[in-house]
Amino acid sequence: MGENRQVEYAVVDVETTGLDPTRDRVIDIGILLVDSTGLVQGDWSSLVNPQRPVDATFIHGLTDEDVESAPAFSLLLPRVVELLRGAQSLRTTRHSISGSSTPSLLAHDIP
């Protein structure tokens, strides 16, 4: 992360197990931290074990084998929260095929 630049916003992109954002789970998450000048000050990404079959391989190319050894979303959540905490606003990518990624993030059973 940049030493003296404040993060203006974070961009979050996810890939999911399928096309239903209320049912399907995140299998890949990426975060960019961007300052007020538009420069990326940090980035992070991880595959996620959805603990269910991956149905949308035809869209993103990720398979069950790709994510079987990845951490569960609940284990990644502290890092995600830490990264997003400093951002002034949050922006998610919107994929025309699956709609907003926000419901898929919320669908995970997080203790």
PDB file of C-alpha atoms in Angstrom:
ATOM      1  CA  MET A   1       0.000   0.000   0.000  1.00  0.00           C
ATOM      2  CA  GLY A   2       1.213   3.545  -0.710  1.00  0.00           C
ATOM      3  CA  GLU A   3       2.873   5.281   2.214  1.00  0.00           C
ATOM      4  CA  ASN A   4       1.138   8.672   2.215  1.00  0.00           C
ATOM      5  CA  ARG A   5      -1.898   8.200   0.006  1.00  0.00           C
ATOM      6  CA  GLN A   6      -5.297   7.523   1.516  1.00  0.00           C
ATOM      7  CA  VAL A   7      -7.419   4.848  -0.096  1.00  0.00           C
ATOM      8  CA  GLU A   8     -10.401   6.563  -1.703  1.00  0.00           C
ATOM      9  CA  TYR A   9     -12.253   3.431  -2.720  1.00  0.00           C
ATOM     10  CA  ALA A  10     -11.978  -0.322  -3.030  1.00  0.00           C
ATOM     11  CA  VAL A  11     -13.062  -2.283  -6.081  1.00  0.00           C
ATOM     12  CA  VAL A  12     -14.244  -5.828  -5.357  1.00  0.00           C
ATOM     13  CA  ASP A  13     -14.640  -8.488  -8.047  1.00  0.00           C
ATOM     14  CA  VAL A  14     -15.899 -12.015  -7.431  1.00  0.00           C
ATOM     15  CA  GLU A  15     -16.516 -15.180  -9.391  1.00  0.00           C
ATOM     16  CA  THR A  16     -19.190 -17.575  -8.138  1.00  0.00           C
ATOM     17  CA  THR A  17     -20.222 -21.236  -8.345  1.00  0.00           C
ATOM     18  CA  GLY A  18     -23.222 -20.402 -10.524  1.00  0.00           C
ATOM     19  CA  LEU A  19     -25.584 -17.743 -11.769  1.00  0.00           C
ATOM     20  CA  ASP A  20     -28.000 -17.405  -8.827  1.00  0.00           C
ATOM     21  CA  PRO A  21     -26.568 -14.695  -6.533  1.00  0.00           C
ATOM     22  CA  THR A  22     -28.886 -15.710  -3.673  1.00  0.00           C
ATOM     23  CA  ARG A  23     -27.827 -19.378  -3.741  1.00  0.00           C
ATOM     24  CA  ASP A  24     -24.358 -19.620  -5.223  1.00  0.00           C
ATOM     25  CA  ARG A  25     -21.069 -19.030  -3.437  1.00  0.00           C
ATOM     26  CA  VAL A  26     -17.911 -17.044  -4.098  1.00  0.00           C
ATOM     27  CA  ILE A  27     -14.989 -19.042  -5.545  1.00  0.00           C
ATOM     28  CA  ASP A  28     -12.619 -16.187  -6.403  1.00  0.00           C
ATOM     29  CA  ILE A  29     -12.333 -12.715  -4.900  1.00  0.00           C
ATOM     30  CA  GLY A  30     -10.130  -9.805  -5.891  1.00  0.00           C
ATOM     31  CA  ILE A  31      -9.769  -6.376  -4.289  1.00  0.00           C
ATOM     32  CA  LEU A  32      -8.074  -3.238  -5.626  1.00  0.00           C
ATOM     33  CA  LEU A  33      -7.411  -0.299  -3.296  1.00  0.00           C
ATOM     34  CA  VAL A  34      -7.422   2.965  -5.260  1.00  0.00           C
ATOM     35  CA  ASP A  35      -6.423   6.482  -4.167  1.00  0.00           C
ATOM     36  CA  SER A  36      -8.104   9.762  -5.146  1.00  0.00           C
ATOM     37  CA  THR A  37      -5.868  10.122  -8.215  1.00  0.00           C
ATOM     38  CA  GLY A  38      -6.932   6.723  -9.554  1.00  0.00           C
ATOM     39  CA  LEU A  39      -3.664   4.971  -8.731  1.00  0.00           C
ATOM     40  CA  VAL A  40      -3.867   1.444  -7.365  1.00  0.00           C
ATOM     41  CA  GLN A  41      -2.291   1.477  -3.904  1.00  0.00           C
ATOM     42  CA  GLY A  42      -2.751  -2.201  -3.156  1.00  0.00           C
ATOM     43  CA  ASP A  43      -4.307  -5.383  -4.412  1.00  0.00           C
ATOM     44  CA  TRP A  44      -5.235  -8.788  -3.069  1.00  0.00           C
ATOM     45  CA  SER A  45      -6.926 -11.875  -4.425  1.00  0.00           C
ATOM     46  CA  SER A  46      -7.675 -15.428  -3.420  1.00  0.00           C
ATOM     47  CA  LEU A  47      -9.436 -18.499  -4.634  1.00  0.00           C
ATOM     48  CA  VAL A  48     -12.200 -19.587  -2.251  1.00  0.00           C
ATOM     49  CA  ASN A  49     -13.444 -23.090  -1.455  1.00  0.00           C
ATOM     50  CA  PRO A  50     -17.229 -22.768  -1.824  1.00  0.00           C
ATOM     51  CA  GLN A  51     -17.841 -26.118  -0.110  1.00  0.00           C
ATOM     52  CA  ARG A  52     -20.215 -27.037  -2.947  1.00  0.00           C
ATOM     53  CA  PRO A  53     -19.842 -27.956  -6.637  1.00  0.00           C
ATOM     54  CA  VAL A  54     -18.795 -25.294  -9.138  1.00  0.00           C
ATOM     55  CA  ASP A  55     -21.526 -25.061 -11.797  1.00  0.00           C
ATOM     56  CA  ALA A  56     -20.380 -22.032 -13.843  1.00  0.00           C
ATOM     57  CA  THR A  57     -17.007 -23.278 -15.076  1.00  0.00           C
ATOM     58  CA  PHE A  58     -18.087 -22.360 -18.609  1.00  0.00           C
ATOM     59  CA  ILE A  59     -18.101 -18.674 -17.590  1.00  0.00           C
ATOM     60  CA  HIS A  60     -14.899 -18.254 -15.542  1.00  0.00           C
ATOM     61  CA  GLY A  61     -12.950 -21.437 -16.255  1.00  0.00           C
ATOM     62  CA  LEU A  62     -12.540 -22.374 -12.576  1.00  0.00           C
ATOM     63  CA  THR A  63     -13.206 -25.993 -11.616  1.00  0.00           C
ATOM     64  CA  ASP A  64     -13.860 -27.935  -8.415  1.00  0.00           C
ATOM     65  CA  GLU A  65     -10.216 -29.047  -8.517  1.00  0.00           C
ATOM     66  CA  ASP A  66      -9.011 -25.438  -8.737  1.00  0.00           C
ATOM     67  CA  VAL A  67     -10.717 -24.453  -5.490  1.00  0.00           C
ATOM     68  CA  GLU A  68     -10.692 -27.671  -3.439  1.00  0.00           C
ATOM     69  CA  SER A  69      -7.556 -26.702  -1.477  1.00  0.00           C
ATOM     70  CA  ALA A  70      -8.463 -22.995  -1.172  1.00  0.00           C
ATOM     71  CA  PRO A  71      -9.619 -21.570   2.180  1.00  0.00           C
ATOM     72  CA  ALA A  72     -13.320 -21.203   2.967  1.00  0.00           C
ATOM     73  CA  PHE A  73     -14.749 -17.677   2.712  1.00  0.00           C
ATOM     74  CA  SER A  74     -15.180 -17.511   6.496  1.00  0.00           C
ATOM     75  CA  LEU A  75     -11.397 -17.876   6.892  1.00  0.00           C
ATOM     76  CA  LEU A  76     -10.740 -15.089   4.377  1.00  0.00           C
ATOM     77  CA  LEU A  77     -13.304 -12.695   5.824  1.00  0.00           C
ATOM     78  CA  PRO A  78     -10.983 -11.073   8.426  1.00  0.00           C
ATOM     79  CA  ARG A  79      -8.515 -10.139   5.656  1.00  0.00           C
ATOM     80  CA  VAL A  80     -11.318  -8.851   3.408  1.00  0.00           C
ATOM     81  CA  VAL A  81     -12.681  -6.687   6.237  1.00  0.00           C
ATOM     82  CA  GLU A  82      -9.181  -5.391   7.036  1.00  0.00           C
ATOM     83  CA  LEU A  83      -8.629  -4.361   3.416  1.00  0.00           C
ATOM     84  CA  LEU A  84     -12.028  -2.712   3.020  1.00  0.00           C
ATOM     85  CA  ARG A  85     -11.997  -0.914   6.366  1.00  0.00           C
ATOM     86  CA  GLY A  86      -9.729   1.908   5.166  1.00  0.00           C
ATOM     87  CA  ALA A  87     -11.660   2.650   1.980  1.00  0.00           C
ATOM     88  CA  GLN A  88     -13.958   5.673   1.822  1.00  0.00           C
ATOM     89  CA  SER A  89     -16.325   3.816  -0.533  1.00  0.00           C
ATOM     90  CA  LEU A  90     -16.794   0.383  -2.039  1.00  0.00           C
ATOM     91  CA  ARG A  91     -17.414  -0.452  -5.678  1.00  0.00           C
ATOM     92  CA  THR A  92     -18.298  -3.889  -6.950  1.00  0.00           C
ATOM     93  CA  THR A  93     -18.013  -5.105 -10.482  1.00  0.00           C
ATOM     94  CA  ARG A  94     -21.256  -5.979 -12.174  1.00  0.00           C
ATOM     95  CA  HIS A  95     -21.284  -8.895 -14.563  1.00  0.00           C
ATOM     96  CA  SER A  96     -24.128  -8.805 -17.067  1.00  0.00           C
ATOM     97  CA  ILE A  97     -24.604 -12.544 -16.880  1.00  0.00           C
ATOM     98  CA  SER A  98     -25.022 -12.848 -13.114  1.00  0.00           C
ATOM     99  CA  GLY A  99     -25.994  -9.383 -11.905  1.00  0.00           C
ATOM    100  CA  SER A 100     -24.556  -7.879  -8.750  1.00  0.00           C
ATOM    101  CA  SER A 101     -21.985  -9.844  -6.763  1.00  0.00           C
ATOM    102  CA  THR A 102     -23.191  -8.511  -3.398  1.00  0.00           C
ATOM    103  CA  PRO A 103     -25.879 -11.183  -2.771  1.00  0.00           C
ATOM    104  CA  SER A 104     -23.309 -13.916  -3.435  1.00  0.00           C
ATOM    105  CA  LEU A 105     -21.016 -12.411  -0.815  1.00  0.00           C
ATOM    106  CA  LEU A 106     -23.875 -12.345   1.679  1.00  0.00           C
ATOM    107  CA  ALA A 107     -24.989 -15.925   0.920  1.00  0.00           C
ATOM    108  CA  HIS A 108     -21.994 -17.453   2.723  1.00  0.00           C
ATOM    109  CA  ASP A 109     -22.693 -18.891   6.143  1.00  0.00           C
ATOM    110  CA  ILE A 110     -20.369 -16.765   8.247  1.00  0.00           C
ATOM    111  CA  PRO A 111     -20.364 -17.277  12.007  1.00  0.00           C
TER     112      PRO A 111
END
